[in-house]
Amino acid sequence: MPGQRKRKQRQRAEARRAAERYDARFGPEAGRWEVRFGTSDEVEWRAHLAQFLAVEPQLNAEDIRIDRYCGRLVTPDYHQLSVFVRHDRPAAAPSAGEHEAGAPSREVQE
């Protein structure tokens, strides 16, 4: 087909540029995704999501990730809310709860 090679090259180039933009904004050098909430109960999920969006209005919509893991027939679906935390914030001094090599303690924060 005429023009197919050009079209595919253009699509690949655009996909590569989009991936580079994403990596520049959300890549490992920029920060990390931090899980804020997860549940398999959809009613609880919707309530927490509405509360979170009301409490955190300063967050950019692109910095919030909502994942839904399909459980198929074996397990129920799992909903998870993550927020992108940038590295450009000043690093805090290690607390007493952290141990060697900067590994965080096993305590869960909510």
PDB file of N, CA and C in Angstrom:
ATOM      1  N   MET A   1       0.824  -1.179   0.000  1.00  0.00           N
ATOM      2  CA  MET A   1       0.000   0.000   0.000  1.00  0.00           C
ATOM      3  C   MET A   1       0.872   1.247   0.000  1.00  0.00           C
ATOM      4  N   PRO A   2       0.565   2.211  -0.826  1.00  0.00           N
ATOM      5  CA  PRO A   2       1.369   3.431  -0.857  1.00  0.00           C
ATOM      6  C   PRO A   2       1.246   4.224   0.446  1.00  0.00           C
ATOM      7  N   GLY A   3       2.384   4.709   0.919  1.00  0.00           N
ATOM      8  CA  GLY A   3       2.390   5.545   2.115  1.00  0.00           C
ATOM      9  C   GLY A   3       2.395   4.786   3.429  1.00  0.00           C
ATOM     10  N   GLN A   4       2.303   3.464   3.385  1.00  0.00           N
ATOM     11  CA  GLN A   4       2.225   2.690   4.639  1.00  0.00           C
ATOM     12  C   GLN A   4       3.534   2.795   5.432  1.00  0.00           C
ATOM     13  N   ARG A   5       4.671   2.739   4.748  1.00  0.00           N
ATOM     14  CA  ARG A   5       5.958   2.818   5.439  1.00  0.00           C
ATOM     15  C   ARG A   5       6.106   4.169   6.148  1.00  0.00           C
ATOM     16  N   LYS A   6       5.760   5.256   5.449  1.00  0.00           N
ATOM     17  CA  LYS A   6       5.848   6.585   6.071  1.00  0.00           C
ATOM     18  C   LYS A   6       4.926   6.686   7.279  1.00  0.00           C
ATOM     19  N   ARG A   7       3.723   6.171   7.146  1.00  0.00           N
ATOM     20  CA  ARG A   7       2.759   6.250   8.248  1.00  0.00           C
ATOM     21  C   ARG A   7       3.265   5.472   9.457  1.00  0.00           C
ATOM     22  N   LYS A   8       3.787   4.275   9.227  1.00  0.00           N
ATOM     23  CA  LYS A   8       4.300   3.472  10.352  1.00  0.00           C
ATOM     24  C   LYS A   8       5.521   4.134  10.983  1.00  0.00           C
ATOM     25  N   GLN A   9       6.384   4.722  10.172  1.00  0.00           N
ATOM     26  CA  GLN A   9       7.544   5.425  10.723  1.00  0.00           C
ATOM     27  C   GLN A   9       7.103   6.628  11.549  1.00  0.00           C
ATOM     28  N   ARG A  10       6.108   7.354  11.051  1.00  0.00           N
ATOM     29  CA  ARG A  10       5.586   8.513  11.785  1.00  0.00           C
ATOM     30  C   ARG A  10       4.960   8.075  13.102  1.00  0.00           C
ATOM     31  N   GLN A  11       4.224   6.960  13.089  1.00  0.00           N
ATOM     32  CA  GLN A  11       3.594   6.457  14.315  1.00  0.00           C
ATOM     33  C   GLN A  11       4.650   6.010  15.324  1.00  0.00           C
ATOM     34  N   ARG A  12       5.694   5.318  14.847  1.00  0.00           N
ATOM     35  CA  ARG A  12       6.765   4.890  15.745  1.00  0.00           C
ATOM     36  C   ARG A  12       7.498   6.089  16.344  1.00  0.00           C
ATOM     37  N   ALA A  13       7.747   7.103  15.519  1.00  0.00           N
ATOM     38  CA  ALA A  13       8.441   8.302  16.005  1.00  0.00           C
ATOM     39  C   ALA A  13       7.591   9.018  17.051  1.00  0.00           C
ATOM     40  N   GLU A  14       6.298   9.128  16.814  1.00  0.00           N
ATOM     41  CA  GLU A  14       5.413   9.774  17.785  1.00  0.00           C
ATOM     42  C   GLU A  14       5.346   8.971  19.083  1.00  0.00           C
ATOM     43  N   ALA A  15       5.293   7.643  18.983  1.00  0.00           N
ATOM     44  CA  ALA A  15       5.275   6.799  20.184  1.00  0.00           C
ATOM     45  C   ALA A  15       6.578   6.948  20.964  1.00  0.00           C
ATOM     46  N   ARG A  16       7.701   7.038  20.259  1.00  0.00           N
ATOM     47  CA  ARG A  16       8.994   7.220  20.920  1.00  0.00           C
ATOM     48  C   ARG A  16       9.049   8.574  21.631  1.00  0.00           C
ATOM     49  N   ARG A  17       8.565   9.644  20.965  1.00  0.00           N
ATOM     50  CA  ARG A  17       8.548  10.968  21.594  1.00  0.00           C
ATOM     51  C   ARG A  17       7.629  10.997  22.816  1.00  0.00           C
ATOM     52  N   ALA A  18       6.483  10.323  22.722  1.00  0.00           N
ATOM     53  CA  ALA A  18       5.559  10.264  23.859  1.00  0.00           C
ATOM     54  C   ALA A  18       6.203   9.531  25.031  1.00  0.00           C
ATOM     55  N   ALA A  19       6.915   8.439  24.750  1.00  0.00           N
ATOM     56  CA  ALA A  19       7.595   7.690  25.809  1.00  0.00           C
ATOM     57  C   ALA A  19       8.689   8.544  26.456  1.00  0.00           C
ATOM     58  N   GLU A  20       9.398   9.318  25.659  1.00  0.00           N
ATOM     59  CA  GLU A  20      10.433  10.196  26.210  1.00  0.00           C
ATOM     60  C   GLU A  20       9.833  11.285  27.088  1.00  0.00           C
ATOM     61  N   ARG A  21       8.693  11.848  26.668  1.00  0.00           N
ATOM     62  CA  ARG A  21       8.020  12.857  27.487  1.00  0.00           C
ATOM     63  C   ARG A  21       7.552  12.251  28.805  1.00  0.00           C
ATOM     64  N   TYR A  22       7.007  11.033  28.737  1.00  0.00           N
ATOM     65  CA  TYR A  22       6.535  10.367  29.950  1.00  0.00           C
ATOM     66  C   TYR A  22       7.709  10.084  30.887  1.00  0.00           C
ATOM     67  N   ASP A  23       8.813   9.566  30.334  1.00  0.00           N
ATOM     68  CA  ASP A  23       9.978   9.262  31.164  1.00  0.00           C
ATOM     69  C   ASP A  23      10.559  10.520  31.798  1.00  0.00           C
ATOM     70  N   ALA A  24      10.540  11.626  31.062  1.00  0.00           N
ATOM     71  CA  ALA A  24      11.068  12.872  31.623  1.00  0.00           C
ATOM     72  C   ALA A  24      10.197  13.344  32.775  1.00  0.00           C
ATOM     73  N   ARG A  25       8.895  13.109  32.688  1.00  0.00           N
ATOM     74  CA  ARG A  25       7.981  13.597  33.725  1.00  0.00           C
ATOM     75  C   ARG A  25       7.800  12.593  34.866  1.00  0.00           C
ATOM     76  N   PHE A  26       7.736  11.289  34.546  1.00  0.00           N
ATOM     77  CA  PHE A  26       7.430  10.277  35.549  1.00  0.00           C
ATOM     78  C   PHE A  26       8.481   9.163  35.636  1.00  0.00           C
ATOM     79  N   GLY A  27       9.632   9.357  35.054  1.00  0.00           N
ATOM     80  CA  GLY A  27      10.675   8.334  35.079  1.00  0.00           C
ATOM     81  C   GLY A  27      11.288   8.184  36.462  1.00  0.00           C
ATOM     82  N   PRO A  28      12.132   7.169  36.633  1.00  0.00           N
ATOM     83  CA  PRO A  28      12.751   6.925  37.943  1.00  0.00           C
ATOM     84  C   PRO A  28      13.614   8.083  38.441  1.00  0.00           C
ATOM     85  N   GLU A  29      14.163   8.888  37.527  1.00  0.00           N
ATOM     86  CA  GLU A  29      14.984  10.012  37.951  1.00  0.00           C
ATOM     87  C   GLU A  29      14.128  11.141  38.532  1.00  0.00           C
ATOM     88  N   ALA A  30      12.866  11.228  38.101  1.00  0.00           N
ATOM     89  CA  ALA A  30      11.994  12.320  38.535  1.00  0.00           C
ATOM     90  C   ALA A  30      11.337  12.057  39.885  1.00  0.00           C
ATOM     91  N   GLY A  31      11.082  10.805  40.198  1.00  0.00           N
ATOM     92  CA  GLY A  31      10.408  10.480  41.451  1.00  0.00           C
ATOM     93  C   GLY A  31       9.931   9.044  41.467  1.00  0.00           C
ATOM     94  N   ARG A  32       8.913   8.794  42.309  1.00  0.00           N
ATOM     95  CA  ARG A  32       8.393   7.422  42.425  1.00  0.00           C
ATOM     96  C   ARG A  32       6.893   7.482  42.683  1.00  0.00           C
ATOM     97  N   TRP A  33       6.212   6.381  42.363  1.00  0.00           N
ATOM     98  CA  TRP A  33       4.782   6.263  42.642  1.00  0.00           C
ATOM     99  C   TRP A  33       4.622   5.677  44.037  1.00  0.00           C
ATOM    100  N   GLU A  34       3.842   6.352  44.861  1.00  0.00           N
ATOM    101  CA  GLU A  34       3.612   5.913  46.232  1.00  0.00           C
ATOM    102  C   GLU A  34       2.149   5.498  46.382  1.00  0.00           C
ATOM    103  N   VAL A  35       1.934   4.269  46.826  1.00  0.00           N
ATOM    104  CA  VAL A  35       0.569   3.762  47.010  1.00  0.00           C
ATOM    105  C   VAL A  35      -0.033   4.413  48.242  1.00  0.00           C
ATOM    106  N   ARG A  36      -1.193   5.014  48.091  1.00  0.00           N
ATOM    107  CA  ARG A  36      -1.870   5.667  49.199  1.00  0.00           C
ATOM    108  C   ARG A  36      -3.011   4.845  49.766  1.00  0.00           C
ATOM    109  N   PHE A  37      -3.679   4.060  48.912  1.00  0.00           N
ATOM    110  CA  PHE A  37      -4.835   3.307  49.381  1.00  0.00           C
ATOM    111  C   PHE A  37      -5.099   2.150  48.426  1.00  0.00           C
ATOM    112  N   GLY A  38      -5.558   1.050  48.973  1.00  0.00           N
ATOM    113  CA  GLY A  38      -5.931  -0.098  48.153  1.00  0.00           C
ATOM    114  C   GLY A  38      -6.966  -0.941  48.872  1.00  0.00           C
ATOM    115  N   THR A  39      -7.948  -1.438  48.132  1.00  0.00           N
ATOM    116  CA  THR A  39      -8.988  -2.276  48.725  1.00  0.00           C
ATOM    117  C   THR A  39      -9.666  -3.087  47.634  1.00  0.00           C
ATOM    118  N   SER A  40     -10.346  -4.129  48.040  1.00  0.00           N
ATOM    119  CA  SER A  40     -11.138  -4.917  47.099  1.00  0.00           C
ATOM    120  C   SER A  40     -12.627  -4.608  47.236  1.00  0.00           C
ATOM    121  N   ASP A  41     -12.980  -3.733  48.172  1.00  0.00           N
ATOM    122  CA  ASP A  41     -14.371  -3.334  48.382  1.00  0.00           C
ATOM    123  C   ASP A  41     -14.644  -2.065  47.573  1.00  0.00           C
ATOM    124  N   GLU A  42     -15.518  -2.158  46.566  1.00  0.00           N
ATOM    125  CA  GLU A  42     -15.745  -1.023  45.677  1.00  0.00           C
ATOM    126  C   GLU A  42     -16.423   0.153  46.369  1.00  0.00           C
ATOM    127  N   VAL A  43     -17.313  -0.099  47.296  1.00  0.00           N
ATOM    128  CA  VAL A  43     -17.981   0.988  48.023  1.00  0.00           C
ATOM    129  C   VAL A  43     -16.959   1.761  48.855  1.00  0.00           C
ATOM    130  N   GLU A  44     -16.109   1.044  49.558  1.00  0.00           N
ATOM    131  CA  GLU A  44     -15.055   1.679  50.349  1.00  0.00           C
ATOM    132  C   GLU A  44     -14.098   2.457  49.435  1.00  0.00           C
ATOM    133  N   TRP A  45     -13.796   1.876  48.273  1.00  0.00           N
ATOM    134  CA  TRP A  45     -12.912   2.509  47.300  1.00  0.00           C
ATOM    135  C   TRP A  45     -13.464   3.857  46.836  1.00  0.00           C
ATOM    136  N   ARG A  46     -14.731   3.881  46.439  1.00  0.00           N
ATOM    137  CA  ARG A  46     -15.350   5.121  45.959  1.00  0.00           C
ATOM    138  C   ARG A  46     -15.405   6.188  47.063  1.00  0.00           C
ATOM    139  N   ALA A  47     -15.706   5.771  48.279  1.00  0.00           N
ATOM    140  CA  ALA A  47     -15.764   6.718  49.404  1.00  0.00           C
ATOM    141  C   ALA A  47     -14.385   7.315  49.673  1.00  0.00           C
ATOM    142  N   HIS A  48     -13.361   6.466  49.695  1.00  0.00           N
ATOM    143  CA  HIS A  48     -12.004   6.954  49.973  1.00  0.00           C
ATOM    144  C   HIS A  48     -11.514   7.854  48.840  1.00  0.00           C
ATOM    145  N   LEU A  49     -11.803   7.496  47.601  1.00  0.00           N
ATOM    146  CA  LEU A  49     -11.368   8.300  46.468  1.00  0.00           C
ATOM    147  C   LEU A  49     -12.002   9.687  46.509  1.00  0.00           C
ATOM    148  N   ALA A  50     -13.296   9.766  46.783  1.00  0.00           N
ATOM    149  CA  ALA A  50     -13.976  11.059  46.881  1.00  0.00           C
ATOM    150  C   ALA A  50     -13.381  11.896  48.010  1.00  0.00           C
ATOM    151  N   GLN A  51     -13.111  11.269  49.148  1.00  0.00           N
ATOM    152  CA  GLN A  51     -12.519  11.980  50.285  1.00  0.00           C
ATOM    153  C   GLN A  51     -11.109  12.455  49.939  1.00  0.00           C
ATOM    154  N   PHE A  52     -10.332  11.615  49.288  1.00  0.00           N
ATOM    155  CA  PHE A  52      -8.955  11.967  48.922  1.00  0.00           C
ATOM    156  C   PHE A  52      -8.937  13.160  47.974  1.00  0.00           C
ATOM    157  N   LEU A  53      -9.796  13.151  46.962  1.00  0.00           N
ATOM    158  CA  LEU A  53      -9.829  14.253  46.006  1.00  0.00           C
ATOM    159  C   LEU A  53     -10.296  15.550  46.654  1.00  0.00           C
ATOM    160  N   ALA A  54     -11.148  15.466  47.672  1.00  0.00           N
ATOM    161  CA  ALA A  54     -11.604  16.660  48.378  1.00  0.00           C
ATOM    162  C   ALA A  54     -10.512  17.219  49.292  1.00  0.00           C
ATOM    163  N   VAL A  55      -9.724  16.329  49.889  1.00  0.00           N
ATOM    164  CA  VAL A  55      -8.686  16.748  50.834  1.00  0.00           C
ATOM    165  C   VAL A  55      -7.427  17.234  50.121  1.00  0.00           C
ATOM    166  N   GLU A  56      -7.123  16.699  48.950  1.00  0.00           N
ATOM    167  CA  GLU A  56      -5.892  17.023  48.225  1.00  0.00           C
ATOM    168  C   GLU A  56      -6.185  17.776  46.919  1.00  0.00           C
ATOM    169  N   PRO A  57      -6.777  18.956  46.962  1.00  0.00           N
ATOM    170  CA  PRO A  57      -7.117  19.653  45.717  1.00  0.00           C
ATOM    171  C   PRO A  57      -5.900  20.213  44.979  1.00  0.00           C
ATOM    172  N   GLN A  58      -4.754  20.360  45.655  1.00  0.00           N
ATOM    173  CA  GLN A  58      -3.578  20.938  45.030  1.00  0.00           C
ATOM    174  C   GLN A  58      -2.866  19.955  44.102  1.00  0.00           C
ATOM    175  N   LEU A  59      -3.193  18.672  44.175  1.00  0.00           N
ATOM    176  CA  LEU A  59      -2.545  17.688  43.316  1.00  0.00           C
ATOM    177  C   LEU A  59      -3.004  17.841  41.879  1.00  0.00           C
ATOM    178  N   ASN A  60      -2.057  17.709  40.975  1.00  0.00           N
ATOM    179  CA  ASN A  60      -2.346  17.739  39.549  1.00  0.00           C
ATOM    180  C   ASN A  60      -2.972  16.393  39.161  1.00  0.00           C
ATOM    181  N   ALA A  61      -3.933  16.391  38.264  1.00  0.00           N
ATOM    182  CA  ALA A  61      -4.607  15.151  37.858  1.00  0.00           C
ATOM    183  C   ALA A  61      -3.626  14.146  37.265  1.00  0.00           C
ATOM    184  N   GLU A  62      -2.549  14.609  36.640  1.00  0.00           N
ATOM    185  CA  GLU A  62      -1.560  13.703  36.062  1.00  0.00           C
ATOM    186  C   GLU A  62      -0.715  13.013  37.124  1.00  0.00           C
ATOM    187  N   ASP A  63      -0.672  13.560  38.334  1.00  0.00           N
ATOM    188  CA  ASP A  63       0.139  12.991  39.402  1.00  0.00           C
ATOM    189  C   ASP A  63      -0.608  11.945  40.220  1.00  0.00           C
ATOM    190  N   ILE A  64      -1.821  11.629  39.817  1.00  0.00           N
ATOM    191  CA  ILE A  64      -2.624  10.614  40.502  1.00  0.00           C
ATOM    192  C   ILE A  64      -2.818   9.433  39.548  1.00  0.00           C
ATOM    193  N   ARG A  65      -2.587   8.243  40.055  1.00  0.00           N
ATOM    194  CA  ARG A  65      -2.787   7.046  39.235  1.00  0.00           C
ATOM    195  C   ARG A  65      -3.784   6.142  39.935  1.00  0.00           C
ATOM    196  N   ILE A  66      -4.794   5.715  39.187  1.00  0.00           N
ATOM    197  CA  ILE A  66      -5.812   4.816  39.712  1.00  0.00           C
ATOM    198  C   ILE A  66      -5.692   3.500  38.962  1.00  0.00           C
ATOM    199  N   ASP A  67      -5.400   2.435  39.686  1.00  0.00           N
ATOM    200  CA  ASP A  67      -5.251   1.114  39.084  1.00  0.00           C
ATOM    201  C   ASP A  67      -6.391   0.218  39.535  1.00  0.00           C
ATOM    202  N   ARG A  68      -6.857  -0.597  38.619  1.00  0.00           N
ATOM    203  CA  ARG A  68      -7.884  -1.586  38.950  1.00  0.00           C
ATOM    204  C   ARG A  68      -7.366  -2.921  38.446  1.00  0.00           C
ATOM    205  N   TYR A  69      -7.070  -3.801  39.364  1.00  0.00           N
ATOM    206  CA  TYR A  69      -6.564  -5.121  39.025  1.00  0.00           C
ATOM    207  C   TYR A  69      -7.720  -6.103  38.973  1.00  0.00           C
ATOM    208  N   CYS A  70      -7.930  -6.677  37.825  1.00  0.00           N
ATOM    209  CA  CYS A  70      -9.056  -7.573  37.611  1.00  0.00           C
ATOM    210  C   CYS A  70      -8.758  -8.931  38.226  1.00  0.00           C
ATOM    211  N   GLY A  71      -9.659  -9.389  39.087  1.00  0.00           N
ATOM    212  CA  GLY A  71      -9.463 -10.663  39.762  1.00  0.00           C
ATOM    213  C   GLY A  71     -10.030 -11.839  39.000  1.00  0.00           C
ATOM    214  N   ARG A  72     -10.694 -11.581  37.896  1.00  0.00           N
ATOM    215  CA  ARG A  72     -11.385 -12.615  37.107  1.00  0.00           C
ATOM    216  C   ARG A  72     -12.393 -13.312  38.003  1.00  0.00           C
ATOM    217  N   LEU A  73     -12.504 -14.599  37.896  1.00  0.00           N
ATOM    218  CA  LEU A  73     -13.505 -15.327  38.678  1.00  0.00           C
ATOM    219  C   LEU A  73     -12.963 -15.826  40.003  1.00  0.00           C
ATOM    220  N   VAL A  74     -11.638 -15.868  40.138  1.00  0.00           N
ATOM    221  CA  VAL A  74     -11.017 -16.466  41.319  1.00  0.00           C
ATOM    222  C   VAL A  74     -11.016 -15.531  42.521  1.00  0.00           C
ATOM    223  N   THR A  75     -10.598 -14.292  42.322  1.00  0.00           N
ATOM    224  CA  THR A  75     -10.514 -13.327  43.415  1.00  0.00           C
ATOM    225  C   THR A  75     -11.267 -12.054  43.028  1.00  0.00           C
ATOM    226  N   PRO A  76     -11.665 -11.248  44.002  1.00  0.00           N
ATOM    227  CA  PRO A  76     -12.359  -9.992  43.674  1.00  0.00           C
ATOM    228  C   PRO A  76     -11.390  -8.979  43.061  1.00  0.00           C
ATOM    229  N   ASP A  77     -11.944  -7.998  42.357  1.00  0.00           N
ATOM    230  CA  ASP A  77     -11.127  -6.925  41.789  1.00  0.00           C
ATOM    231  C   ASP A  77     -10.476  -6.132  42.915  1.00  0.00           C
ATOM    232  N   TYR A  78      -9.304  -5.572  42.634  1.00  0.00           N
ATOM    233  CA  TYR A  78      -8.566  -4.799  43.623  1.00  0.00           C
ATOM    234  C   TYR A  78      -8.337  -3.398  43.063  1.00  0.00           C
ATOM    235  N   HIS A  79      -8.708  -2.380  43.815  1.00  0.00           N
ATOM    236  CA  HIS A  79      -8.549  -0.984  43.411  1.00  0.00           C
ATOM    237  C   HIS A  79      -7.412  -0.368  44.208  1.00  0.00           C
ATOM    238  N   GLN A  80      -6.573   0.417  43.518  1.00  0.00           N
ATOM    239  CA  GLN A  80      -5.409   1.003  44.182  1.00  0.00           C
ATOM    240  C   GLN A  80      -5.222   2.447  43.735  1.00  0.00           C
ATOM    241  N   LEU A  81      -4.926   3.324  44.679  1.00  0.00           N
ATOM    242  CA  LEU A  81      -4.692   4.738  44.418  1.00  0.00           C
ATOM    243  C   LEU A  81      -3.220   5.034  44.707  1.00  0.00           C
ATOM    244  N   SER A  82      -2.514   5.604  43.718  1.00  0.00           N
ATOM    245  CA  SER A  82      -1.112   5.963  43.878  1.00  0.00           C
ATOM    246  C   SER A  82      -0.924   7.432  43.544  1.00  0.00           C
ATOM    247  N   VAL A  83       0.066   8.051  44.184  1.00  0.00           N
ATOM    248  CA  VAL A  83       0.398   9.450  43.954  1.00  0.00           C
ATOM    249  C   VAL A  83       1.877   9.521  43.601  1.00  0.00           C
ATOM    250  N   PHE A  84       2.218  10.361  42.607  1.00  0.00           N
ATOM    251  CA  PHE A  84       3.607  10.516  42.200  1.00  0.00           C
ATOM    252  C   PHE A  84       4.308  11.477  43.143  1.00  0.00           C
ATOM    253  N   VAL A  85       5.387  11.028  43.751  1.00  0.00           N
ATOM    254  CA  VAL A  85       6.167  11.835  44.691  1.00  0.00           C
ATOM    255  C   VAL A  85       7.476  12.188  43.996  1.00  0.00           C
ATOM    256  N   ARG A  86       7.710  13.465  43.801  1.00  0.00           N
ATOM    257  CA  ARG A  86       8.901  13.936  43.088  1.00  0.00           C
ATOM    258  C   ARG A  86      10.134  13.922  44.000  1.00  0.00           C
ATOM    259  N   HIS A  87      11.307  13.692  43.382  1.00  0.00           N
ATOM    260  CA  HIS A  87      12.570  13.692  44.121  1.00  0.00           C
ATOM    261  C   HIS A  87      13.066  15.098  44.420  1.00  0.00           C
ATOM    262  N   ASP A  88      12.517  16.133  43.768  1.00  0.00           N
ATOM    263  CA  ASP A  88      13.042  17.480  43.924  1.00  0.00           C
ATOM    264  C   ASP A  88      12.756  18.084  45.289  1.00  0.00           C
ATOM    265  N   ARG A  89      11.999  17.382  46.117  1.00  0.00           N
ATOM    266  CA  ARG A  89      11.806  17.872  47.483  1.00  0.00           C
ATOM    267  C   ARG A  89      13.078  17.625  48.277  1.00  0.00           C
ATOM    268  N   PRO A  90      13.419  18.487  49.245  1.00  0.00           N
ATOM    269  CA  PRO A  90      14.637  18.271  50.030  1.00  0.00           C
ATOM    270  C   PRO A  90      14.559  16.961  50.801  1.00  0.00           C
ATOM    271  N   ALA A  91      15.660  16.259  50.801  1.00  0.00           N
ATOM    272  CA  ALA A  91      15.705  14.971  51.491  1.00  0.00           C
ATOM    273  C   ALA A  91      15.713  15.190  53.001  1.00  0.00           C
ATOM    274  N   ALA A  92      14.899  14.419  53.698  1.00  0.00           N
ATOM    275  CA  ALA A  92      14.836  14.508  55.155  1.00  0.00           C
ATOM    276  C   ALA A  92      15.946  13.651  55.750  1.00  0.00           C
ATOM    277  N   ALA A  93      16.388  14.017  56.932  1.00  0.00           N
ATOM    278  CA  ALA A  93      17.399  13.225  57.624  1.00  0.00           C
ATOM    279  C   ALA A  93      16.787  11.890  58.025  1.00  0.00           C
ATOM    280  N   PRO A  94      17.568  10.803  57.969  1.00  0.00           N
ATOM    281  CA  PRO A  94      17.024   9.499  58.345  1.00  0.00           C
ATOM    282  C   PRO A  94      16.529   9.498  59.781  1.00  0.00           C
ATOM    283  N   SER A  95      15.365   8.924  59.984  1.00  0.00           N
ATOM    284  CA  SER A  95      14.801   8.868  61.330  1.00  0.00           C
ATOM    285  C   SER A  95      15.304   7.628  62.043  1.00  0.00           C
ATOM    286  N   ALA A  96      14.958   7.502  63.297  1.00  0.00           N
ATOM    287  CA  ALA A  96      15.390   6.358  64.084  1.00  0.00           C
ATOM    288  C   ALA A  96      14.780   5.067  63.557  1.00  0.00           C
ATOM    289  N   GLY A  97      13.657   5.151  62.832  1.00  0.00           N
ATOM    290  CA  GLY A  97      12.990   3.970  62.291  1.00  0.00           C
ATOM    291  C   GLY A  97      13.684   3.407  61.060  1.00  0.00           C
ATOM    292  N   GLU A  98      14.628   4.146  60.471  1.00  0.00           N
ATOM    293  CA  GLU A  98      15.346   3.656  59.300  1.00  0.00           C
ATOM    294  C   GLU A  98      16.659   3.036  59.746  1.00  0.00           C
ATOM    295  N   HIS A  99      17.060   1.991  59.010  1.00  0.00           N
ATOM    296  CA  HIS A  99      18.307   1.341  59.363  1.00  0.00           C
ATOM    297  C   HIS A  99      19.243   1.362  58.168  1.00  0.00           C
ATOM    298  N   GLU A 100      20.291   0.591  58.194  1.00  0.00           N
ATOM    299  CA  GLU A 100      21.388   0.666  57.246  1.00  0.00           C
ATOM    300  C   GLU A 100      20.950   0.815  55.795  1.00  0.00           C
ATOM    301  N   ALA A 101      21.773   1.518  55.022  1.00  0.00           N
ATOM    302  CA  ALA A 101      21.586   1.772  53.593  1.00  0.00           C
ATOM    303  C   ALA A 101      20.296   2.522  53.303  1.00  0.00           C
ATOM    304  N   GLY A 102      19.725   3.206  54.285  1.00  0.00           N
ATOM    305  CA  GLY A 102      18.536   4.010  54.056  1.00  0.00           C
ATOM    306  C   GLY A 102      17.274   3.212  53.835  1.00  0.00           C
ATOM    307  N   ALA A 103      17.287   1.942  54.204  1.00  0.00           N
ATOM    308  CA  ALA A 103      16.097   1.118  54.016  1.00  0.00           C
ATOM    309  C   ALA A 103      15.038   1.531  55.022  1.00  0.00           C
ATOM    310  N   PRO A 104      13.828   1.779  54.577  1.00  0.00           N
ATOM    311  CA  PRO A 104      12.774   2.208  55.506  1.00  0.00           C
ATOM    312  C   PRO A 104      12.334   1.082  56.417  1.00  0.00           C
ATOM    313  N   SER A 105      11.776   1.455  57.532  1.00  0.00           N
ATOM    314  CA  SER A 105      11.269   0.443  58.447  1.00  0.00           C
ATOM    315  C   SER A 105      10.022  -0.193  57.868  1.00  0.00           C
ATOM    316  N   ARG A 106       9.550  -1.261  58.445  1.00  0.00           N
ATOM    317  CA  ARG A 106       8.424  -2.018  57.927  1.00  0.00           C
ATOM    318  C   ARG A 106       7.065  -1.475  58.383  1.00  0.00           C
ATOM    319  N   GLU A 107       7.065  -0.336  59.069  1.00  0.00           N
ATOM    320  CA  GLU A 107       5.797   0.220  59.564  1.00  0.00           C
ATOM    321  C   GLU A 107       4.955   0.728  58.402  1.00  0.00           C
ATOM    322  N   VAL A 108       3.649   0.504  58.483  1.00  0.00           N
ATOM    323  CA  VAL A 108       2.737   0.962  57.449  1.00  0.00           C
ATOM    324  C   VAL A 108       2.127   2.282  57.889  1.00  0.00           C
ATOM    325  N   GLN A 109       2.159   3.289  56.988  1.00  0.00           N
ATOM    326  CA  GLN A 109       1.598   4.589  57.304  1.00  0.00           C
ATOM    327  C   GLN A 109       0.297   4.768  56.560  1.00  0.00           C
ATOM    328  N   GLU A 110      -0.683   5.365  57.224  1.00  0.00           N
ATOM    329  CA  GLU A 110      -1.953   5.643  56.560  1.00  0.00           C
ATOM    330  C   GLU A 110      -2.348   7.055  56.778  1.00  0.00           C
TER     331      GLU A 110
END
